[in-house]
Amino acid sequence: MAARILVAGIGNIFLGDDGFGSEVVRNADLSPDDSGVRVTDYGIRGMHLAYDLLEDWDALVLVDAVPSRGNPGALHVFQAEHDDPDHDSGCDAMGVDAHSMDPQAVFASLRALGGRLPYTVVVGCEAGSVEEGMGLTDPVARAVPRAARAVEEIVAALRIPMGRELSREDG
């Protein structure tokens, strides 16, 4: 059975680089006809994401801007750790909270609703500016194609059934 993957772009397009997640999911080349993958631009609708996560997903790919560590446009791809409800998700380690949609709050809402968090990969880009205004700064805009490719590659890797990548005897 194929994996069910939710790709979620999050961020506020009215706060400059915070619109990164929205831009990436618009540019990722993922088939809308693939029933195993849903790509959604959640923007700042955290409760919408929490309710959608109540469905039985095998994986979540979360795309968001992260605060700059001095290198705007730098991409960071990491697995969020959320086995322990009292432990941070790994998102705080990169500071995934540059806007009003805090992934930690979404995860807490999902738990409160009785849901479980799927395996989660975060594709984050260091923001240059999250001041009011539309449009990405140049370094972040240049990172969008790389991030879209990363999302495509992550989804492709997640689609490989467990153990399949190790058995290449099919010829």
Backbone as JSON Lines, residues from 0, in Angstrom:
{"i":0,"aa":"M","n":[0.84,-1.18,0.0],"ca":[0.0,0.0,0.0],"c":[0.89,1.24,0.0]}
{"i":1,"aa":"A","n":[0.55,2.21,-0.83],"ca":[1.35,3.44,-0.95],"c":[1.18,4.32,0.28]}
{"i":2,"aa":"A","n":[2.25,5.04,0.59],"ca":[2.23,5.96,1.72],"c":[1.3,7.14,1.43]}
{"i":3,"aa":"R","n":[0.67,7.66,2.48],"ca":[-0.15,8.87,2.37],"c":[0.66,10.02,2.95]}
{"i":4,"aa":"I","n":[0.9,11.03,2.12],"ca":[1.79,12.13,2.49],"c":[1.05,13.45,2.35]}
{"i":5,"aa":"L","n":[1.14,14.28,3.39],"ca":[0.59,15.62,3.36],"c":[1.75,16.6,3.26]}
{"i":6,"aa":"V","n":[1.74,17.42,2.21],"ca":[2.74,18.47,2.03],"c":[2.04,19.78,2.38]}
{"i":7,"aa":"A","n":[2.55,20.46,3.42],"ca":[1.89,21.65,3.94],"c":[2.81,22.86,3.86]}
{"i":8,"aa":"G","n":[2.39,23.82,3.03],"ca":[3.08,25.11,3.01],"c":[2.44,26.0,4.04]}
{"i":9,"aa":"I","n":[3.26,26.61,4.9],"ca":[2.69,27.5,5.91],"c":[3.43,28.83,5.9]}
{"i":10,"aa":"G","n":[2.74,29.87,6.34],"ca":[3.33,31.19,6.41],"c":[2.36,32.27,5.99]}
{"i":11,"aa":"N","n":[2.75,33.49,6.23],"ca":[1.91,34.65,5.96],"c":[2.47,35.41,4.77]}
{"i":12,"aa":"I","n":[1.79,35.37,3.64],"ca":[2.28,36.02,2.41],"c":[2.35,37.54,2.55]}
{"i":13,"aa":"F","n":[1.72,38.1,3.58],"ca":[1.75,39.55,3.79],"c":[2.92,39.99,4.67]}
{"i":14,"aa":"L","n":[3.79,39.03,5.02],"ca":[4.96,39.34,5.85],"c":[6.25,38.91,5.13]}
{"i":15,"aa":"G","n":[6.42,39.39,3.92],"ca":[7.66,39.17,3.16],"c":[8.04,37.71,3.04]}
{"i":16,"aa":"D","n":[9.23,37.38,3.56],"ca":[9.76,36.02,3.41],"c":[8.96,34.96,4.14]}
{"i":17,"aa":"D","n":[8.05,35.37,5.0],"ca":[7.22,34.4,5.68],"c":[6.31,33.66,4.68]}
{"i":18,"aa":"G","n":[6.16,34.21,3.49],"ca":[5.37,33.56,2.44],"c":[6.12,32.45,1.72]}
{"i":19,"aa":"F","n":[7.32,32.12,2.19],"ca":[8.15,31.09,1.55],"c":[7.43,29.76,1.37]}
{"i":20,"aa":"G","n":[6.78,29.25,2.41],"ca":[6.11,27.94,2.32],"c":[5.05,27.92,1.25]}
{"i":21,"aa":"S","n":[4.29,29.0,1.15],"ca":[3.25,29.1,0.13],"c":[3.85,29.07,-1.27]}
{"i":22,"aa":"E","n":[4.94,29.8,-1.44],"ca":[5.59,29.87,-2.76],"c":[6.16,28.52,-3.17]}
{"i":23,"aa":"V","n":[6.76,27.82,-2.23],"ca":[7.35,26.51,-2.54],"c":[6.29,25.51,-2.96]}
{"i":24,"aa":"V","n":[5.18,25.42,-2.22],"ca":[4.17,24.42,-2.59],"c":[3.52,24.75,-3.93]}
{"i":25,"aa":"R","n":[3.48,26.04,-4.29],"ca":[2.96,26.41,-5.61],"c":[3.91,25.97,-6.72]}
{"i":26,"aa":"N","n":[5.21,25.9,-6.41],"ca":[6.22,25.58,-7.42],"c":[6.65,24.12,-7.44]}
{"i":27,"aa":"A","n":[6.3,23.35,-6.42],"ca":[6.69,21.94,-6.39],"c":[5.93,21.18,-7.47]}
{"i":28,"aa":"D","n":[6.64,20.35,-8.21],"ca":[6.04,19.58,-9.29],"c":[5.55,18.24,-8.74]}
{"i":29,"aa":"L","n":[4.38,18.3,-8.11],"ca":[3.75,17.11,-7.54],"c":[2.39,16.95,-8.19]}
{"i":30,"aa":"S","n":[2.09,15.77,-8.65],"ca":[0.86,15.52,-9.4],"c":[-0.39,15.72,-8.54]}
{"i":31,"aa":"P","n":[-1.31,16.56,-9.01],"ca":[-2.57,16.7,-8.28],"c":[-3.45,15.46,-8.4]}
{"i":32,"aa":"D","n":[-3.1,14.56,-9.32],"ca":[-3.88,13.34,-9.51],"c":[-3.4,12.18,-8.63]}
{"i":33,"aa":"D","n":[-2.33,12.39,-7.88],"ca":[-1.78,11.35,-7.01],"c":[-2.6,11.32,-5.72]}
{"i":34,"aa":"S","n":[-3.39,10.27,-5.56],"ca":[-4.28,10.18,-4.39],"c":[-3.5,9.98,-3.09]}
{"i":35,"aa":"G","n":[-2.23,9.61,-3.16],"ca":[-1.45,9.38,-1.97],"c":[-0.75,10.61,-1.44]}
{"i":36,"aa":"V","n":[-0.8,11.71,-2.21],"ca":[-0.11,12.94,-1.81],"c":[-1.09,14.1,-1.92]}
{"i":37,"aa":"R","n":[-1.21,14.85,-0.84],"ca":[-2.02,16.07,-0.86],"c":[-1.09,17.25,-0.6]}
{"i":38,"aa":"V","n":[-1.12,18.23,-1.49],"ca":[-0.31,19.44,-1.35],"c":[-1.27,20.59,-1.06]}
{"i":39,"aa":"T","n":[-1.05,21.26,0.08],"ca":[-1.95,22.33,0.49],"c":[-1.17,23.52,1.02]}
{"i":40,"aa":"D","n":[-1.57,24.7,0.58],"ca":[-1.03,25.95,1.12],"c":[-1.95,26.34,2.27]}
{"i":41,"aa":"Y","n":[-1.49,26.12,3.5],"ca":[-2.32,26.42,4.67],"c":[-2.21,27.88,5.09]}
{"i":42,"aa":"G","n":[-1.2,28.58,4.6],"ca":[-1.04,29.96,5.01],"c":[-0.9,30.04,6.51]}
{"i":43,"aa":"I","n":[-1.81,30.77,7.16],"ca":[-1.78,30.91,8.62],"c":[-2.95,30.17,9.28]}
{"i":44,"aa":"R","n":[-3.54,29.22,8.57],"ca":[-4.7,28.48,9.08],"c":[-4.26,27.23,9.84]}
{"i":45,"aa":"G","n":[-3.72,27.44,11.03],"ca":[-3.19,26.34,11.84],"c":[-4.22,25.31,12.23]}
{"i":46,"aa":"M","n":[-5.41,25.74,12.6],"ca":[-6.44,24.77,13.0],"c":[-6.87,23.92,11.8]}
{"i":47,"aa":"H","n":[-6.9,24.5,10.62],"ca":[-7.21,23.74,9.41],"c":[-6.2,22.6,9.25]}
{"i":48,"aa":"L","n":[-4.91,22.93,9.42],"ca":[-3.87,21.9,9.34],"c":[-4.06,20.86,10.43]}
{"i":49,"aa":"A","n":[-4.35,21.29,11.65],"ca":[-4.55,20.34,12.75],"c":[-5.7,19.38,12.43]}
{"i":50,"aa":"Y","n":[-6.81,19.9,11.92],"ca":[-7.94,19.04,11.57],"c":[-7.59,18.1,10.43]}
{"i":51,"aa":"D","n":[-6.87,18.59,9.42],"ca":[-6.46,17.71,8.31],"c":[-5.53,16.61,8.8]}
{"i":52,"aa":"L","n":[-4.71,16.91,9.81],"ca":[-3.8,15.9,10.34],"c":[-4.53,14.8,11.12]}
{"i":53,"aa":"L","n":[-5.82,14.99,11.4],"ca":[-6.61,13.93,12.04],"c":[-6.81,12.75,11.1]}
{"i":54,"aa":"E","n":[-6.66,12.99,9.79],"ca":[-6.73,11.89,8.84],"c":[-5.5,11.01,9.05]}
{"i":55,"aa":"D","n":[-5.52,9.82,8.49],"ca":[-4.44,8.86,8.69],"c":[-3.31,9.12,7.69]}
{"i":56,"aa":"W","n":[-2.35,9.98,8.06],"ca":[-1.21,10.3,7.22],"c":[0.0,9.5,7.68]}
{"i":57,"aa":"D","n":[0.79,9.04,6.72],"ca":[2.04,8.36,7.05],"c":[3.17,9.37,7.27]}
{"i":58,"aa":"A","n":[3.07,10.52,6.59],"ca":[4.13,11.52,6.69],"c":[3.58,12.91,6.43]}
{"i":59,"aa":"L","n":[4.25,13.89,7.03],"ca":[3.96,15.31,6.83],"c":[5.24,15.97,6.38]}
{"i":60,"aa":"V","n":[5.18,16.72,5.28],"ca":[6.3,17.55,4.85],"c":[5.85,18.98,5.08]}
{"i":61,"aa":"L","n":[6.48,19.63,6.04],"ca":[6.12,20.98,6.46],"c":[7.11,21.95,5.84]}
{"i":62,"aa":"V","n":[6.61,22.93,5.07],"ca":[7.48,23.9,4.38],"c":[7.22,25.27,4.96]}
{"i":63,"aa":"D","n":[8.3,25.91,5.47],"ca":[8.12,27.16,6.2],"c":[9.39,27.99,6.18]}
{"i":64,"aa":"A","n":[9.25,29.27,6.46],"ca":[10.39,30.14,6.69],"c":[10.84,29.95,8.14]}
{"i":65,"aa":"V","n":[12.14,30.06,8.36],"ca":[12.69,30.01,9.71],"c":[13.49,31.28,9.93]}
{"i":66,"aa":"P","n":[13.62,31.7,11.18],"ca":[14.39,32.92,11.43],"c":[15.83,32.8,10.91]}
{"i":67,"aa":"S","n":[16.36,33.9,10.48],"ca":[17.71,33.91,9.94],"c":[18.74,33.69,11.03]}
{"i":68,"aa":"R","n":[19.71,32.89,10.69],"ca":[20.89,32.69,11.54],"c":[22.08,33.37,10.87]}
{"i":69,"aa":"G","n":[21.78,34.39,10.08],"ca":[22.83,35.14,9.4],"c":[23.04,34.77,7.96]}
{"i":70,"aa":"N","n":[22.2,33.88,7.43],"ca":[22.36,33.44,6.04],"c":[21.0,33.35,5.35]}
{"i":71,"aa":"P","n":[20.33,34.48,5.1],"ca":[19.02,34.44,4.44],"c":[19.09,33.65,3.14]}
{"i":72,"aa":"G","n":[18.1,32.8,2.93],"ca":[18.05,31.95,1.75],"c":[18.63,30.57,1.98]}
{"i":73,"aa":"A","n":[19.3,30.35,3.1],"ca":[19.86,29.03,3.4],"c":[18.72,28.05,3.7]}
{"i":74,"aa":"L","n":[18.79,26.88,3.1],"ca":[17.77,25.85,3.34],"c":[18.22,24.91,4.45]}
{"i":75,"aa":"H","n":[17.25,24.48,5.24],"ca":[17.48,23.5,6.3],"c":[16.4,22.44,6.17]}
{"i":76,"aa":"V","n":[16.81,21.2,6.05],"ca":[15.88,20.08,5.97],"c":[16.18,19.18,7.17]}
{"i":77,"aa":"F","n":[15.16,18.92,7.97],"ca":[15.37,18.11,9.16],"c":[14.09,17.38,9.54]}
{"i":78,"aa":"Q","n":[14.28,16.31,10.28],"ca":[13.15,15.52,10.8],"c":[12.71,16.14,12.11]}
{"i":79,"aa":"A","n":[11.43,16.45,12.22],"ca":[10.89,16.96,13.48],"c":[10.74,15.8,14.44]}
{"i":80,"aa":"E","n":[11.11,16.02,15.66],"ca":[11.0,14.99,16.7],"c":[9.81,15.34,17.56]}
{"i":81,"aa":"H","n":[8.82,14.47,17.59],"ca":[7.64,14.74,18.41],"c":[7.06,13.48,19.01]}
{"i":82,"aa":"D","n":[7.95,12.57,19.41],"ca":[7.5,11.35,20.08],"c":[6.95,11.64,21.46]}
{"i":83,"aa":"D","n":[7.55,12.61,22.15],"ca":[7.17,12.95,23.5],"c":[6.38,14.26,23.47]}
{"i":84,"aa":"P","n":[5.12,14.26,23.88],"ca":[4.33,15.48,23.85],"c":[4.93,16.63,24.64]}
{"i":85,"aa":"D","n":[5.75,16.32,25.65],"ca":[6.37,17.38,26.45],"c":[7.69,17.86,25.85]}
{"i":86,"aa":"H","n":[8.18,17.17,24.83],"ca":[9.44,17.51,24.18],"c":[9.14,18.39,22.98]}
{"i":87,"aa":"D","n":[10.03,19.36,22.7],"ca":[9.75,20.2,21.53],"c":[9.89,19.38,20.26]}
{"i":88,"aa":"S","n":[9.29,19.87,19.18],"ca":[9.18,19.12,17.94],"c":[10.44,19.1,17.12]}
{"i":89,"aa":"G","n":[11.45,19.83,17.5],"ca":[12.58,20.01,16.62],"c":[12.4,21.28,15.82]}
{"i":90,"aa":"C","n":[11.15,21.72,15.68],"ca":[10.87,22.96,14.96],"c":[11.41,24.14,15.74]}
{"i":91,"aa":"D","n":[11.29,24.11,17.07],"ca":[11.8,25.23,17.86],"c":[13.31,25.34,17.75]}
{"i":92,"aa":"A","n":[13.97,24.21,17.54],"ca":[15.42,24.25,17.42],"c":[15.84,25.13,16.25]}
{"i":93,"aa":"M","n":[15.05,25.16,15.2],"ca":[15.33,26.03,14.07],"c":[14.52,27.3,14.17]}
{"i":94,"aa":"G","n":[13.64,27.39,15.14],"ca":[12.87,28.61,15.32],"c":[11.72,28.73,14.34]}
{"i":95,"aa":"V","n":[11.04,27.66,14.03],"ca":[9.94,27.71,13.09],"c":[8.76,28.38,13.79]}
{"i":96,"aa":"D","n":[8.82,29.68,13.88],"ca":[7.77,30.47,14.49],"c":[7.93,31.93,14.1]}
{"i":97,"aa":"A","n":[8.13,32.18,12.82],"ca":[8.34,33.55,12.35],"c":[7.01,34.24,12.06]}
{"i":98,"aa":"H","n":[5.93,33.64,12.47],"ca":[4.61,34.18,12.15],"c":[3.59,33.67,13.15]}
{"i":99,"aa":"S","n":[2.33,33.98,12.89],"ca":[1.3,33.63,13.86],"c":[0.89,32.16,13.82]}
{"i":100,"aa":"M","n":[1.37,31.37,12.87],"ca":[1.04,29.94,12.83],"c":[2.23,29.17,13.37]}
{"i":101,"aa":"D","n":[2.16,28.83,14.62],"ca":[3.24,28.13,15.3],"c":[3.02,26.62,15.15]}
{"i":102,"aa":"P","n":[3.96,25.91,14.5],"ca":[3.79,24.46,14.37],"c":[3.59,23.76,15.71]}
{"i":103,"aa":"Q","n":[4.25,24.24,16.77],"ca":[4.06,23.64,18.09],"c":[2.59,23.73,18.51]}
{"i":104,"aa":"A","n":[1.95,24.87,18.25],"ca":[0.53,25.04,18.61],"c":[-0.33,24.11,17.77]}
{"i":105,"aa":"V","n":[0.02,23.93,16.5],"ca":[-0.73,22.99,15.64],"c":[-0.6,21.58,16.18]}
{"i":106,"aa":"F","n":[0.64,21.18,16.54],"ca":[0.87,19.84,17.07],"c":[0.11,19.64,18.38]}
{"i":107,"aa":"A","n":[0.11,20.67,19.25],"ca":[-0.61,20.58,20.52],"c":[-2.12,20.47,20.28]}
{"i":108,"aa":"S","n":[-2.63,21.23,19.31],"ca":[-4.06,21.16,18.98],"c":[-4.42,19.78,18.47]}
{"i":109,"aa":"L","n":[-3.57,19.22,17.63],"ca":[-3.81,17.88,17.1],"c":[-3.87,16.86,18.24]}
{"i":110,"aa":"R","n":[-2.93,16.94,19.17],"ca":[-2.95,16.03,20.32],"c":[-4.24,16.2,21.13]}
{"i":111,"aa":"A","n":[-4.64,17.46,21.34],"ca":[-5.86,17.74,22.12],"c":[-7.09,17.17,21.43]}
{"i":112,"aa":"L","n":[-7.05,17.11,20.1],"ca":[-8.17,16.55,19.34],"c":[-8.11,15.02,19.27]}
{"i":113,"aa":"G","n":[-7.06,14.43,19.86],"ca":[-6.94,12.98,19.87],"c":[-6.19,12.41,18.69]}
{"i":114,"aa":"G","n":[-5.56,13.26,17.91],"ca":[-4.82,12.78,16.74],"c":[-3.39,12.43,17.07]}
{"i":115,"aa":"R","n":[-2.73,11.79,16.11],"ca":[-1.32,11.44,16.27],"c":[-0.52,12.16,15.19]}
{"i":116,"aa":"L","n":[0.68,12.52,15.56],"ca":[1.55,13.21,14.62],"c":[2.25,12.19,13.73]}
{"i":117,"aa":"P","n":[2.19,12.38,12.41],"ca":[2.91,11.47,11.53],"c":[4.4,11.82,11.51]}
{"i":118,"aa":"Y","n":[5.18,10.95,10.92],"ca":[6.59,11.25,10.66],"c":[6.62,12.6,9.94]}
{"i":119,"aa":"T","n":[7.48,13.52,10.4],"ca":[7.46,14.89,9.87],"c":[8.84,15.32,9.44]}
{"i":120,"aa":"V","n":[8.91,15.83,8.2],"ca":[10.13,16.43,7.67],"c":[9.84,17.9,7.45]}
{"i":121,"aa":"V","n":[10.76,18.75,7.92],"ca":[10.61,20.19,7.75],"c":[11.6,20.67,6.7]}
{"i":122,"aa":"V","n":[11.09,21.44,5.73],"ca":[11.94,22.13,4.76],"c":[11.81,23.6,5.1]}
{"i":123,"aa":"G","n":[12.87,24.15,5.69],"ca":[12.84,25.53,6.14],"c":[13.87,26.37,5.42]}
{"i":124,"aa":"C","n":[13.56,27.64,5.27],"ca":[14.48,28.58,4.64],"c":[14.67,29.77,5.57]}
{"i":125,"aa":"E","n":[15.92,30.14,5.8],"ca":[16.19,31.3,6.64],"c":[15.63,32.55,5.97]}
{"i":126,"aa":"A","n":[14.8,33.27,6.71],"ca":[14.16,34.48,6.19],"c":[15.13,35.65,6.24]}
{"i":127,"aa":"G","n":[14.97,36.54,5.26],"ca":[15.74,37.78,5.28],"c":[14.96,38.89,5.94]}
{"i":128,"aa":"S","n":[13.65,38.92,5.67],"ca":[12.79,39.95,6.24],"c":[11.37,39.41,6.38]}
{"i":129,"aa":"V","n":[10.78,39.64,7.54],"ca":[9.38,39.29,7.76],"c":[8.6,40.56,8.12]}
{"i":130,"aa":"E","n":[9.04,41.66,7.54],"ca":[8.34,42.93,7.71],"c":[7.08,42.91,6.85]}
{"i":131,"aa":"E","n":[6.13,43.79,7.16],"ca":[4.9,43.87,6.37],"c":[5.24,44.17,4.92]}
{"i":132,"aa":"G","n":[4.57,43.47,4.03],"ca":[4.77,43.65,2.6],"c":[4.76,42.31,1.9]}
{"i":133,"aa":"M","n":[4.34,42.33,0.66],"ca":[4.27,41.09,-0.12],"c":[5.53,40.92,-0.95]}
{"i":134,"aa":"G","n":[5.89,39.66,-1.16],"ca":[7.04,39.33,-1.98],"c":[8.23,38.89,-1.15]}
{"i":135,"aa":"L","n":[8.98,37.96,-1.7],"ca":[10.14,37.41,-1.03],"c":[11.38,38.26,-1.34]}
{"i":136,"aa":"T","n":[12.32,38.3,-0.4],"ca":[13.59,38.96,-0.68],"c":[14.34,38.11,-1.72]}
{"i":137,"aa":"D","n":[15.3,38.7,-2.39],"ca":[16.03,37.99,-3.44],"c":[16.66,36.67,-2.98]}
{"i":138,"aa":"P","n":[17.37,36.63,-1.83],"ca":[17.98,35.36,-1.44],"c":[16.95,34.25,-1.19]}
{"i":139,"aa":"V","n":[15.82,34.62,-0.62],"ca":[14.78,33.63,-0.33],"c":[14.09,33.22,-1.63]}
{"i":140,"aa":"A","n":[13.84,34.16,-2.52],"ca":[13.23,33.82,-3.82],"c":[14.13,32.86,-4.6]}
{"i":141,"aa":"R","n":[15.45,33.07,-4.52],"ca":[16.38,32.17,-5.22],"c":[16.38,30.77,-4.61]}
{"i":142,"aa":"A","n":[15.98,30.65,-3.36],"ca":[15.94,29.34,-2.69],"c":[14.69,28.53,-3.04]}
{"i":143,"aa":"V","n":[13.66,29.19,-3.58],"ca":[12.39,28.5,-3.85],"c":[12.55,27.3,-4.79]}
{"i":144,"aa":"P","n":[13.24,27.42,-5.95],"ca":[13.37,26.24,-6.81],"c":[14.11,25.09,-6.13]}
{"i":145,"aa":"R","n":[15.15,25.39,-5.35],"ca":[15.88,24.33,-4.63],"c":[14.98,23.66,-3.6]}
{"i":146,"aa":"A","n":[14.19,24.47,-2.91],"ca":[13.29,23.92,-1.9],"c":[12.19,23.08,-2.55]}
{"i":147,"aa":"A","n":[11.68,23.54,-3.69],"ca":[10.64,22.76,-4.4],"c":[11.21,21.41,-4.82]}
{"i":148,"aa":"R","n":[12.45,21.4,-5.33],"ca":[13.09,20.13,-5.69],"c":[13.27,19.25,-4.46]}
{"i":149,"aa":"A","n":[13.67,19.86,-3.34],"ca":[13.84,19.09,-2.11],"c":[12.53,18.44,-1.69]}
{"i":150,"aa":"V","n":[11.43,19.19,-1.77],"ca":[10.12,18.64,-1.42],"c":[9.78,17.47,-2.35]}
{"i":151,"aa":"E","n":[10.02,17.65,-3.64],"ca":[9.74,16.58,-4.61],"c":[10.56,15.33,-4.28]}
{"i":152,"aa":"E","n":[11.85,15.51,-3.95],"ca":[12.72,14.38,-3.62],"c":[12.3,13.71,-2.32]}
{"i":153,"aa":"I","n":[11.9,14.5,-1.34],"ca":[11.44,13.93,-0.06],"c":[10.19,13.1,-0.28]}
{"i":154,"aa":"V","n":[9.24,13.64,-1.04],"ca":[8.0,12.9,-1.31],"c":[8.32,11.62,-2.06]}
{"i":155,"aa":"A","n":[9.21,11.67,-3.05],"ca":[9.58,10.47,-3.8],"c":[10.21,9.43,-2.87]}
{"i":156,"aa":"A","n":[11.08,9.87,-1.97],"ca":[11.73,8.94,-1.04],"c":[10.71,8.34,-0.07]}
{"i":157,"aa":"L","n":[9.75,9.15,0.37],"ca":[8.73,8.64,1.29],"c":[7.78,7.66,0.61]}
{"i":158,"aa":"R","n":[7.69,7.73,-0.7],"ca":[6.8,6.83,-1.45],"c":[7.39,5.43,-1.62]}
{"i":159,"aa":"I","n":[8.71,5.29,-1.41],"ca":[9.35,3.98,-1.55],"c":[8.94,3.11,-0.37]}
{"i":160,"aa":"P","n":[8.32,1.95,-0.64],"ca":[7.94,1.07,0.47],"c":[9.18,0.67,1.28]}
{"i":161,"aa":"M","n":[8.99,0.56,2.58],"ca":[10.09,0.2,3.48],"c":[10.78,-1.09,3.0]}
{"i":162,"aa":"G","n":[12.1,-1.06,2.95],"ca":[12.86,-2.22,2.53],"c":[13.05,-2.31,1.04]}
{"i":163,"aa":"R","n":[12.22,-1.64,0.27],"ca":[12.29,-1.72,-1.19],"c":[13.61,-1.15,-1.71]}
{"i":164,"aa":"E","n":[14.09,-0.07,-1.09],"ca":[15.32,0.55,-1.56],"c":[16.54,-0.34,-1.36]}
{"i":165,"aa":"L","n":[16.4,-1.36,-0.5],"ca":[17.51,-2.25,-0.23],"c":[17.54,-3.47,-1.16]}
{"i":166,"aa":"S","n":[16.41,-3.78,-1.79],"ca":[16.36,-4.97,-2.64],"c":[16.29,-4.55,-4.1]}
{"i":167,"aa":"R","n":[17.43,-4.59,-4.75],"ca":[17.54,-4.2,-6.16],"c":[17.75,-5.43,-7.04]}
{"i":168,"aa":"E","n":[17.24,-6.57,-6.64],"ca":[17.43,-7.8,-7.4],"c":[16.4,-7.96,-8.49]}
{"i":169,"aa":"D","n":[15.47,-7.0,-8.63],"ca":[14.44,-7.1,-9.65],"c":[14.99,-6.94,-11.05]}
{"i":170,"aa":"G","n":[16.2,-6.39,-11.17],"ca":[16.87,-6.28,-12.46],"c":[16.52,-5.07,-13.14]}
